[in-house]
Tab-separated table of C-alpha atoms in Angstrom:
chain	number	residue	atom	x	y	z
A	1191	ALA	CA	-15.372	9.319	5.387
A	1192	GLN	CA	-12.056	8.440	6.882
A	1193	THR	CA	-8.933	10.410	6.092
A	1194	VAL	CA	-5.249	9.893	6.810
A	1195	THR	CA	-2.838	12.814	6.978
A	1196	GLN	CA	0.933	12.750	6.962
A	1197	SER	CA	2.087	16.326	7.405
A	1198	GLN	CA	5.801	15.694	6.900
A	1199	PRO	CA	6.622	15.230	3.195
A	1200	GLU	CA	10.275	14.619	4.032
A	1201	MET	CA	12.368	13.885	7.109
A	1202	SER	CA	16.069	13.361	7.685
A	1203	VAL	CA	17.862	11.505	10.444
A	1204	GLN	CA	21.460	10.755	11.229
A	1205	GLU	CA	22.485	7.143	11.217
A	1206	ALA	CA	22.035	5.560	14.669
A	1207	GLU	CA	19.693	8.342	15.781
A	1208	THR	CA	15.961	8.184	16.420
A	1209	VAL	CA	13.269	9.701	14.238
A	1210	THR	CA	9.510	9.975	14.589
A	1211	LEU	CA	7.134	10.128	11.651
A	1212	SER	CA	3.706	11.635	12.243
A	1213	CYS	CA	0.314	10.427	11.130
A	1214	THR	CA	-3.124	11.644	12.059
A	1215	TYR	CA	-6.425	10.262	10.935
A	1216	ASP	CA	-10.066	11.064	11.134
A	1217	THR	CA	-12.795	8.505	11.713
A	1218	SER	CA	-16.050	8.073	13.534
A	1219	GLU	CA	-15.446	4.368	14.041
A	1220	SER	CA	-14.282	2.876	17.310
A	1221	ASP	CA	-12.649	-0.242	15.926
A	1222	TYR	CA	-10.091	-0.177	13.145
A	1223	TYR	CA	-6.541	-1.054	12.181
A	1224	LEU	CA	-3.631	1.221	11.540
A	1225	PHE	CA	-0.515	0.309	9.595
A	1226	TRP	CA	2.822	1.705	8.617
A	1227	TYR	CA	4.214	0.599	5.281
A	1228	LYS	CA	7.705	1.171	3.940
A	1229	GLN	CA	8.464	1.607	0.256
A	1230	PRO	CA	12.209	1.587	-0.480
A	1231	PRO	CA	13.555	2.928	-3.756
A	1232	SER	CA	13.157	-0.594	-5.151
A	1233	ARG	CA	9.444	0.169	-4.653
A	1234	GLN	CA	8.205	-3.060	-2.994
A	1235	MET	CA	5.825	-2.036	-0.259
A	1236	ILE	CA	6.630	-3.743	3.029
A	1237	LEU	CA	4.461	-3.888	6.114
A	1238	VAL	CA	6.400	-2.384	9.014
A	1239	ILE	CA	3.972	-2.490	11.889
A	1240	ARG	CA	0.304	-2.914	12.730
A	1241	GLN	CA	-1.870	-1.534	15.527
A	1242	GLU	CA	-5.365	-2.632	16.451
A	1243	ALA	CA	-7.410	0.267	17.803
A	1244	TYR	CA	-8.889	-1.837	20.594
A	1245	LYS	CA	-5.430	-2.517	22.001
A	1246	GLN	CA	-4.103	0.118	24.361
A	1247	GLN	CA	-0.569	-1.205	24.235
A	1248	ASN	CA	1.582	0.345	21.544
A	1249	ALA	CA	2.880	-2.073	18.929
A	1250	THR	CA	6.607	-2.736	18.681
A	1251	GLU	CA	8.640	-4.552	16.056
A	1252	ASN	CA	12.355	-4.538	16.817
A	1253	ARG	CA	13.561	-0.957	16.162
A	1254	PHE	CA	10.117	0.214	15.099
A	1255	SER	CA	7.462	1.280	17.558
A	1256	VAL	CA	4.319	3.342	17.435
A	1257	ASN	CA	2.760	5.939	19.675
A	1258	PHE	CA	-0.953	5.356	19.312
A	1259	GLN	CA	-3.120	8.057	20.810
A	1260	LYS	CA	-6.692	7.030	20.076
A	1261	ALA	CA	-8.396	10.070	21.549
A	1262	ALA	CA	-6.113	12.389	19.591
A	1263	LYS	CA	-6.365	10.175	16.495
A	1264	SER	CA	-2.628	10.117	16.209
A	1265	PHE	CA	-0.417	7.233	15.117
A	1266	SER	CA	3.268	8.106	14.941
A	1267	LEU	CA	6.112	5.763	14.010
A	1268	LYS	CA	9.375	5.846	15.913
A	1269	ILE	CA	12.472	4.372	14.322
A	1270	SER	CA	15.311	3.834	16.755
A	1271	ASP	CA	18.971	3.343	15.865
A	1272	SER	CA	18.287	4.402	12.284
A	1273	GLN	CA	20.115	2.513	9.580
A	1274	LEU	CA	20.890	3.394	5.983
A	1275	GLY	CA	18.442	0.698	4.914
A	1276	ASP	CA	15.620	2.571	6.602
A	1277	ALA	CA	15.697	5.197	3.873
A	1278	ALA	CA	12.356	4.933	2.087
A	1279	MET	CA	8.894	6.366	1.689
A	1280	TYR	CA	6.727	5.577	4.676
A	1281	PHE	CA	2.970	5.387	4.310
A	1282	CYS	CA	0.480	5.411	7.122
A	1283	ALA	CA	-2.706	3.468	6.386
A	1284	TYR	CA	-6.119	2.984	7.953
A	1285	ARG	CA	-8.474	0.058	7.606
A	1286	THR	CA	-11.855	-0.374	9.175
A	1287	PHE	CA	-12.212	-3.332	11.523
A	1288	SER	CA	-14.955	-5.123	9.671
A	1289	GLY	CA	-16.941	-4.916	6.516
A	1290	THR	CA	-15.094	-3.084	3.801
A	1291	TYR	CA	-11.612	-4.205	2.897
A	1292	LYS	CA	-10.492	-0.779	1.754
A	1293	TYR	CA	-7.310	0.752	2.955
A	1294	ILE	CA	-6.876	4.496	3.119
A	1295	PHE	CA	-3.295	5.607	2.650
A	1296	GLY	CA	-1.646	8.840	3.651
A	1297	THR	CA	0.465	10.801	1.195
A	1298	GLY	CA	3.713	9.452	2.568
A	1299	THR	CA	6.862	10.740	4.252
A	1300	ARG	CA	10.209	10.370	2.556
A	1301	LEU	CA	12.853	9.457	5.117
A	1302	LYS	CA	16.491	10.163	4.377
A	1303	VAL	CA	19.178	8.585	6.531
A	1304	LEU	CA	22.445	10.492	6.665
A	1305	ALA	CA	25.701	8.655	7.175
B	1377	SER	CA	3.087	-13.442	4.459
B	1378	ALA	CA	2.840	-13.986	0.698
B	1379	VAL	CA	5.357	-13.931	-2.115
B	1380	ILE	CA	3.946	-11.896	-4.970
B	1381	SER	CA	5.532	-11.444	-8.354
B	1382	GLN	CA	4.583	-9.139	-11.197
B	1383	LYS	CA	5.441	-9.143	-14.867
B	1384	PRO	CA	6.726	-7.051	-16.484
B	1385	SER	CA	8.691	-5.085	-13.922
B	1386	ARG	CA	8.749	-2.116	-16.262
B	1387	ASP	CA	7.776	-1.195	-19.781
B	1388	ILE	CA	7.780	1.722	-22.161
B	1389	CYS	CA	4.745	1.768	-24.405
B	1390	GLN	CA	3.435	3.831	-27.256
B	1391	ARG	CA	0.342	5.937	-26.919
B	1392	GLY	CA	-2.804	4.092	-28.008
B	1393	THR	CA	-1.489	0.597	-27.273
B	1394	SER	CA	-2.393	-1.760	-24.421
B	1395	LEU	CA	-0.307	-3.528	-21.802
B	1396	THR	CA	-1.265	-6.521	-19.700
B	1397	ILE	CA	0.327	-6.832	-16.273
B	1398	GLN	CA	0.448	-10.196	-14.557
B	1399	CYS	CA	0.345	-10.835	-10.828
B	1400	GLN	CA	1.218	-14.227	-9.357
B	1401	VAL	CA	0.877	-15.205	-5.685
B	1402	ASP	CA	2.524	-18.202	-4.068
B	1403	SER	CA	-0.621	-19.171	-2.136
B	1404	GLN	CA	-4.347	-19.147	-2.733
B	1405	VAL	CA	-6.060	-15.897	-1.846
B	1406	THR	CA	-9.641	-14.808	-2.197
B	1407	MET	CA	-9.161	-11.130	-2.825
B	1408	MET	CA	-6.575	-9.452	-4.999
B	1409	PHE	CA	-6.263	-5.732	-5.516
B	1410	TRP	CA	-4.816	-3.468	-8.135
B	1411	TYR	CA	-3.425	-0.042	-7.261
B	1412	ARG	CA	-1.992	2.820	-9.210
B	1413	GLN	CA	0.779	4.970	-7.807
B	1414	GLN	CA	1.497	8.033	-9.857
B	1415	PRO	CA	4.965	9.568	-9.553
B	1416	GLY	CA	5.572	10.869	-6.032
B	1417	GLN	CA	2.015	10.118	-4.990
B	1418	SER	CA	0.214	7.778	-2.670
B	1419	LEU	CA	-1.641	4.647	-3.710
B	1420	THR	CA	-5.009	4.733	-5.407
B	1421	LEU	CA	-7.128	1.605	-5.520
B	1422	ILE	CA	-8.223	0.735	-9.045
B	1423	ALA	CA	-10.260	-2.388	-8.445
B	1424	THR	CA	-10.749	-5.539	-6.431
B	1425	ALA	CA	-10.511	-8.872	-8.206
B	1426	ASN	CA	-12.269	-11.862	-6.698
B	1427	GLN	CA	-11.995	-15.258	-8.305
B	1428	GLY	CA	-15.169	-16.282	-10.059
B	1429	SER	CA	-16.783	-12.868	-10.168
B	1430	GLU	CA	-16.481	-9.578	-11.979
B	1431	ALA	CA	-13.958	-7.119	-10.669
B	1432	THR	CA	-15.253	-4.242	-8.588
B	1433	TYR	CA	-13.971	-0.873	-9.765
B	1434	GLU	CA	-13.427	2.255	-7.722
B	1435	SER	CA	-14.789	5.609	-8.694
B	1436	GLY	CA	-12.887	7.025	-11.637
B	1437	PHE	CA	-11.832	3.650	-13.031
B	1438	VAL	CA	-13.789	1.725	-15.651
B	1439	ILE	CA	-13.631	-1.786	-17.016
B	1440	ASP	CA	-13.118	-0.687	-20.608
B	1441	LYS	CA	-9.937	1.109	-19.638
B	1442	PHE	CA	-8.671	-1.348	-17.015
B	1443	PRO	CA	-10.043	-4.833	-17.724
B	1444	ILE	CA	-9.098	-7.368	-15.085
B	1445	SER	CA	-9.045	-11.133	-15.160
B	1446	ARG	CA	-8.942	-13.501	-12.188
B	1447	PRO	CA	-8.912	-17.031	-13.560
B	1448	ASN	CA	-7.853	-18.739	-10.325
B	1449	LEU	CA	-6.926	-18.102	-6.710
B	1450	THR	CA	-3.253	-17.379	-7.376
B	1451	PHE	CA	-3.254	-15.233	-10.497
B	1452	SER	CA	-4.682	-12.008	-11.898
B	1453	THR	CA	-4.046	-9.672	-14.792
B	1454	LEU	CA	-4.663	-5.980	-15.254
B	1455	THR	CA	-4.739	-4.501	-18.738
B	1456	VAL	CA	-4.168	-0.822	-19.300
B	1457	SER	CA	-5.955	-0.099	-22.568
B	1458	ASN	CA	-5.575	2.642	-25.148
B	1459	MET	CA	-2.782	4.172	-23.138
B	1460	SER	CA	-1.977	7.851	-22.889
B	1461	PRO	CA	0.946	9.573	-21.125
B	1462	GLU	CA	-1.365	10.152	-18.139
B	1463	ASP	CA	-1.320	6.398	-17.551
B	1464	SER	CA	2.380	6.526	-16.750
B	1465	SER	CA	2.488	5.151	-13.220
B	1466	ILE	CA	3.523	2.264	-11.072
B	1467	TYR	CA	0.870	-0.436	-10.968
B	1468	LEU	CA	0.823	-2.643	-7.888
B	1469	CYS	CA	-1.092	-5.763	-7.077
B	1470	SER	CA	-1.747	-6.801	-3.506
B	1471	VAL	CA	-3.451	-9.462	-1.424
B	1472	PHE	CA	-4.819	-9.799	2.079
B	1473	MET	CA	-3.206	-12.227	4.465
B	1474	GLY	CA	-3.392	-12.874	8.174
B	1475	GLU	CA	-6.031	-12.465	10.813
B	1476	SER	CA	-5.870	-8.709	10.547
B	1477	TYR	CA	-6.133	-8.737	6.777
B	1478	GLU	CA	-2.749	-7.222	6.385
B	1479	GLN	CA	-2.046	-6.207	2.875
B	1480	TYR	CA	0.967	-7.516	0.999
B	1481	PHE	CA	2.155	-5.971	-2.206
B	1482	GLY	CA	3.881	-7.094	-5.339
B	1483	PRO	CA	7.032	-5.316	-6.519
B	1484	GLY	CA	5.070	-3.199	-8.983
B	1485	THR	CA	5.188	-2.524	-12.704
B	1486	ARG	CA	6.592	0.814	-13.793
B	1487	LEU	CA	4.793	1.922	-16.924
B	1488	THR	CA	5.925	4.803	-19.097
B	1489	VAL	CA	3.725	5.873	-21.991
B	1490	THR	CA	5.300	7.966	-24.721
């Protein structure tokens, strides 16, 4: 069975600085998707970024980028030029490429942005 | 993406009563999902609701406790029955959209059972 681990329960970053959130996963599959979701205090979960395992190029969305290391089963999220609005819980999630629709979520990392 | 709304946004309920949560999507979707997020925890899938068929429940969740309806492709309800304080959680509905089956979530319903 697949697992997703986020080993950092909480992280802090100064405004305008860069922070990296860690995520590791375990799977025997070769094709899958990985996601980062953001849940602000208002609690609406928002998709931040997506990575297909078959793509070697790391995904980027504006200030958000990932470091996808397939062999190491690592999927970290880098937030550049951090803003106060980035403060939230961040969840890493895994989904198999085909067949089951189930997502497996990590336990989350609470990011605090310091002014 | 999809615009998803939930009603109510929050409620405080007495032990032993039931609450029905509504989820409305602005476009037709085949699969809708219901999650529970206990305080400070990650998301746990309760069930999958497909239009025209019975909901599929995950291990640890049963239909008698969490009956689900899916009358059409844009709407679903989740009922939390015979509530106890342990049911105090945020309940989220979600849908799949896009070629990668990205999941989009509603704003959630915060339930407190006293």
